[in-house]
Amino acid sequence: MALRTIRIQGDRVLEKVSRPVEKMTPKLEQLIDDMFDTMYEGMGVGLAAPQVGILKRIVVIDVGEEPIVLINPKILETDGEQTGDEGCLSLPGKAGTVTRPNYVKVEAQDENLDTFVLEGTELLARAICHECDHLDGILYTSHVQGELHDTNYEEEEEEE
């Protein structure tokens, strides 16, 4: 298990466009493993490579069904909308109201660089859109309606 440092809003790497992955290397395989470890440690549902300082088009997501790796993802289709609270490991302790598509179809590559298509709704659709934005240097704060608010998830868990 290797944890990477999550870059926080204000770090210029989060504002840059990531480069496509041309070939899989042991270093990139390790990065993907580390991204999952880092995401789970931070209790997130998604993490993009720029969030750990690597400008490559790699995303990991786990909304509770099975871990997903998206390499060079391209959103092909969206439909519907959902509005809800959204947070980000690069803005700890903050959340805001964001409207995203309720359905997303994305084309990506897996760790073998084989192309596949994934469809997702609700939280998975939100996570795909959120993480793909990171690959283009966009933070969710640019989509927030109203103000950001503090989250106290850890305190709530301790009280139960």
mmCIF file of C-alpha atoms in Angstrom:
data_model
loop_
_atom_site.group_PDB
_atom_site.id
_atom_site.type_symbol
_atom_site.label_atom_id
_atom_site.label_comp_id
_atom_site.label_asym_id
_atom_site.label_seq_id
_atom_site.Cartn_x
_atom_site.Cartn_y
_atom_site.Cartn_z
ATOM 1 C CA MET A 1 0.000 0.000 0.000
ATOM 2 C CA ALA A 2 1.433 3.315 -1.078
ATOM 3 C CA LEU A 3 -0.312 6.580 -0.446
ATOM 4 C CA ARG A 4 0.282 9.571 -2.673
ATOM 5 C CA THR A 5 -0.048 13.178 -1.586
ATOM 6 C CA ILE A 6 -3.314 14.663 -2.784
ATOM 7 C CA ARG A 7 -2.871 18.068 -4.366
ATOM 8 C CA ILE A 8 -5.106 20.741 -2.869
ATOM 9 C CA GLN A 9 -7.005 23.514 -4.665
ATOM 10 C CA GLY A 10 -4.532 26.263 -5.527
ATOM 11 C CA ASP A 11 -1.902 23.790 -6.758
ATOM 12 C CA ARG A 12 -1.318 24.700 -10.421
ATOM 13 C CA VAL A 13 -1.174 21.043 -11.524
ATOM 14 C CA LEU A 14 -4.943 20.833 -10.915
ATOM 15 C CA GLU A 15 -5.492 23.519 -13.583
ATOM 16 C CA LYS A 16 -3.557 21.758 -16.355
ATOM 17 C CA VAL A 17 -4.797 19.454 -19.114
ATOM 18 C CA SER A 18 -3.521 15.889 -18.749
ATOM 19 C CA ARG A 19 -1.735 13.989 -21.518
ATOM 20 C CA PRO A 20 -3.047 10.741 -23.006
ATOM 21 C CA VAL A 21 -1.525 7.437 -21.941
ATOM 22 C CA GLU A 22 0.269 5.986 -24.980
ATOM 23 C CA LYS A 23 1.566 2.757 -23.417
ATOM 24 C CA MET A 24 1.222 0.972 -20.118
ATOM 25 C CA THR A 25 4.354 0.796 -18.004
ATOM 26 C CA PRO A 26 5.118 -0.737 -14.602
ATOM 27 C CA LYS A 27 5.311 2.825 -13.269
ATOM 28 C CA LEU A 28 1.754 3.560 -14.473
ATOM 29 C CA GLU A 29 0.505 0.237 -13.093
ATOM 30 C CA GLN A 30 1.949 1.233 -9.712
ATOM 31 C CA LEU A 31 0.368 4.684 -10.030
ATOM 32 C CA ILE A 32 -3.073 3.093 -10.522
ATOM 33 C CA ASP A 33 -2.618 0.880 -7.443
ATOM 34 C CA ASP A 34 -1.437 3.882 -5.419
ATOM 35 C CA MET A 35 -4.395 5.952 -6.637
ATOM 36 C CA PHE A 36 -6.842 3.336 -5.341
ATOM 37 C CA ASP A 37 -5.018 3.192 -1.980
ATOM 38 C CA THR A 38 -5.018 6.994 -1.756
ATOM 39 C CA MET A 39 -8.691 7.271 -2.739
ATOM 40 C CA TYR A 40 -9.779 4.650 -0.184
ATOM 41 C CA GLU A 41 -7.660 6.240 2.548
ATOM 42 C CA GLY A 42 -9.332 9.588 1.828
ATOM 43 C CA MET A 43 -12.784 7.944 1.784
ATOM 44 C CA GLY A 44 -13.408 9.185 -1.751
ATOM 45 C CA VAL A 45 -15.314 7.557 -4.604
ATOM 46 C CA GLY A 46 -12.988 8.774 -7.363
ATOM 47 C CA LEU A 47 -9.504 10.111 -7.977
ATOM 48 C CA ALA A 48 -7.804 11.454 -11.084
ATOM 49 C CA ALA A 49 -4.049 11.293 -11.699
ATOM 50 C CA PRO A 50 -3.620 15.111 -11.633
ATOM 51 C CA GLN A 51 -4.857 15.041 -8.036
ATOM 52 C CA VAL A 52 -1.682 13.166 -7.118
ATOM 53 C CA GLY A 53 0.485 15.378 -9.327
ATOM 54 C CA ILE A 54 0.620 13.183 -12.454
ATOM 55 C CA LEU A 55 -0.639 14.786 -15.671
ATOM 56 C CA LYS A 56 -1.858 11.573 -17.298
ATOM 57 C CA ARG A 57 -5.433 10.773 -18.368
ATOM 58 C CA ILE A 58 -6.082 8.146 -15.687
ATOM 59 C CA VAL A 59 -9.080 7.943 -13.354
ATOM 60 C CA VAL A 60 -10.025 5.449 -10.648
ATOM 61 C CA ILE A 61 -13.572 5.168 -9.324
ATOM 62 C CA ASP A 62 -15.317 2.957 -6.786
ATOM 63 C CA VAL A 63 -18.926 3.766 -5.940
ATOM 64 C CA GLY A 64 -19.359 0.501 -4.056
ATOM 65 C CA GLU A 65 -19.960 -1.937 -6.902
ATOM 66 C CA GLU A 66 -16.492 -2.720 -8.248
ATOM 67 C CA PRO A 67 -13.309 -0.697 -8.729
ATOM 68 C CA ILE A 68 -13.121 0.980 -12.148
ATOM 69 C CA VAL A 69 -10.041 2.205 -14.017
ATOM 70 C CA LEU A 70 -10.592 4.622 -16.888
ATOM 71 C CA ILE A 71 -7.576 5.410 -19.055
ATOM 72 C CA ASN A 72 -7.975 8.106 -21.732
ATOM 73 C CA PRO A 73 -11.732 8.412 -21.017
ATOM 74 C CA LYS A 74 -14.004 10.243 -23.465
ATOM 75 C CA ILE A 75 -17.611 10.992 -22.596
ATOM 76 C CA LEU A 76 -19.707 9.887 -25.565
ATOM 77 C CA GLU A 77 -23.211 10.618 -24.355
ATOM 78 C CA THR A 78 -25.080 12.147 -21.429
ATOM 79 C CA ASP A 79 -28.750 12.359 -20.545
ATOM 80 C CA GLY A 80 -30.981 13.714 -17.811
ATOM 81 C CA GLU A 81 -29.761 15.626 -14.829
ATOM 82 C CA GLN A 82 -29.235 15.288 -11.120
ATOM 83 C CA THR A 83 -28.510 17.992 -8.604
ATOM 84 C CA GLY A 84 -26.804 17.229 -5.332
ATOM 85 C CA ASP A 85 -23.937 17.785 -2.963
ATOM 86 C CA GLU A 86 -20.511 17.141 -4.403
ATOM 87 C CA GLY A 87 -17.129 17.135 -2.740
ATOM 88 C CA CYS A 88 -13.546 16.514 -3.771
ATOM 89 C CA LEU A 89 -10.439 15.103 -2.122
ATOM 90 C CA SER A 90 -8.602 18.203 -3.427
ATOM 91 C CA LEU A 91 -10.929 20.447 -1.374
ATOM 92 C CA PRO A 92 -11.103 18.645 1.963
ATOM 93 C CA GLY A 93 -13.964 19.546 4.267
ATOM 94 C CA LYS A 94 -15.940 21.407 1.599
ATOM 95 C CA ALA A 95 -18.922 20.560 -0.613
ATOM 96 C CA GLY A 96 -21.272 22.363 -2.962
ATOM 97 C CA THR A 97 -24.428 21.840 -4.970
ATOM 98 C CA VAL A 98 -23.663 20.699 -8.522
ATOM 99 C CA THR A 99 -25.932 19.639 -11.391
ATOM 100 C CA ARG A 100 -24.535 16.793 -13.494
ATOM 101 C CA PRO A 101 -25.992 14.371 -16.055
ATOM 102 C CA ASN A 102 -27.882 11.457 -14.500
ATOM 103 C CA TYR A 103 -26.657 9.110 -17.256
ATOM 104 C CA VAL A 104 -23.196 8.978 -18.830
ATOM 105 C CA LYS A 105 -21.703 6.743 -21.499
ATOM 106 C CA VAL A 106 -17.910 6.826 -21.586
ATOM 107 C CA GLU A 107 -15.317 5.167 -23.813
ATOM 108 C CA ALA A 108 -12.017 4.396 -22.138
ATOM 109 C CA GLN A 109 -9.182 1.921 -21.985
ATOM 110 C CA ASP A 110 -8.385 -0.564 -19.244
ATOM 111 C CA GLU A 111 -4.941 -1.397 -17.808
ATOM 112 C CA ASN A 112 -4.155 -3.426 -20.945
ATOM 113 C CA LEU A 113 -5.147 -0.404 -23.066
ATOM 114 C CA ASP A 114 -8.079 -2.370 -24.460
ATOM 115 C CA THR A 115 -10.972 -0.065 -25.344
ATOM 116 C CA PHE A 116 -14.345 -0.542 -23.650
ATOM 117 C CA VAL A 117 -17.566 1.397 -23.145
ATOM 118 C CA LEU A 118 -19.071 1.972 -19.703
ATOM 119 C CA GLU A 119 -22.504 3.321 -18.885
ATOM 120 C CA GLY A 120 -23.358 4.763 -15.503
ATOM 121 C CA THR A 121 -26.222 6.474 -13.726
ATOM 122 C CA GLU A 122 -26.605 8.503 -10.563
ATOM 123 C CA LEU A 123 -23.464 8.452 -8.378
ATOM 124 C CA LEU A 124 -21.371 6.647 -11.003
ATOM 125 C CA ALA A 125 -22.401 9.197 -13.661
ATOM 126 C CA ARG A 126 -21.529 12.033 -11.270
ATOM 127 C CA ALA A 127 -18.140 10.476 -10.461
ATOM 128 C CA ILE A 128 -17.257 9.920 -14.129
ATOM 129 C CA CYS A 129 -18.050 13.543 -15.005
ATOM 130 C CA HIS A 130 -16.239 14.892 -11.941
ATOM 131 C CA GLU A 131 -13.069 12.880 -12.549
ATOM 132 C CA CYS A 132 -13.014 13.523 -16.315
ATOM 133 C CA ASP A 133 -13.202 17.248 -15.529
ATOM 134 C CA HIS A 134 -9.996 16.863 -13.476
ATOM 135 C CA LEU A 135 -8.227 15.547 -16.588
ATOM 136 C CA ASP A 136 -9.037 18.848 -18.313
ATOM 137 C CA GLY A 137 -7.942 21.017 -15.386
ATOM 138 C CA ILE A 138 -11.488 21.745 -14.197
ATOM 139 C CA LEU A 139 -12.484 21.575 -10.527
ATOM 140 C CA TYR A 140 -16.071 20.982 -9.471
ATOM 141 C CA THR A 141 -16.116 24.436 -7.898
ATOM 142 C CA SER A 142 -16.596 25.903 -11.385
ATOM 143 C CA HIS A 143 -19.983 24.101 -11.490
ATOM 144 C CA VAL A 144 -21.153 24.898 -7.946
ATOM 145 C CA GLN A 145 -24.483 26.652 -7.591
ATOM 146 C CA GLY A 146 -24.332 29.025 -4.642
ATOM 147 C CA GLU A 147 -21.643 28.802 -1.999
ATOM 148 C CA LEU A 148 -19.438 25.971 -0.805
ATOM 149 C CA HIS A 149 -20.261 24.704 2.668
ATOM 150 C CA ASP A 150 -18.322 22.837 5.323
ATOM 151 C CA THR A 151 -18.760 19.099 5.691
ATOM 152 C CA ASN A 152 -18.511 17.354 9.018
ATOM 153 C CA TYR A 153 -18.775 13.737 7.943
ATOM 154 C CA GLU A 154 -16.155 12.497 10.411
ATOM 155 C CA GLU A 155 -17.829 14.251 13.361
ATOM 156 C CA GLU A 156 -21.224 12.825 12.377
ATOM 157 C CA GLU A 157 -19.769 9.294 12.262
ATOM 158 C CA GLU A 158 -18.224 9.695 15.727
ATOM 159 C CA GLU A 159 -21.564 10.788 17.227
ATOM 160 C CA GLU A 160 -23.441 7.685 16.032
#
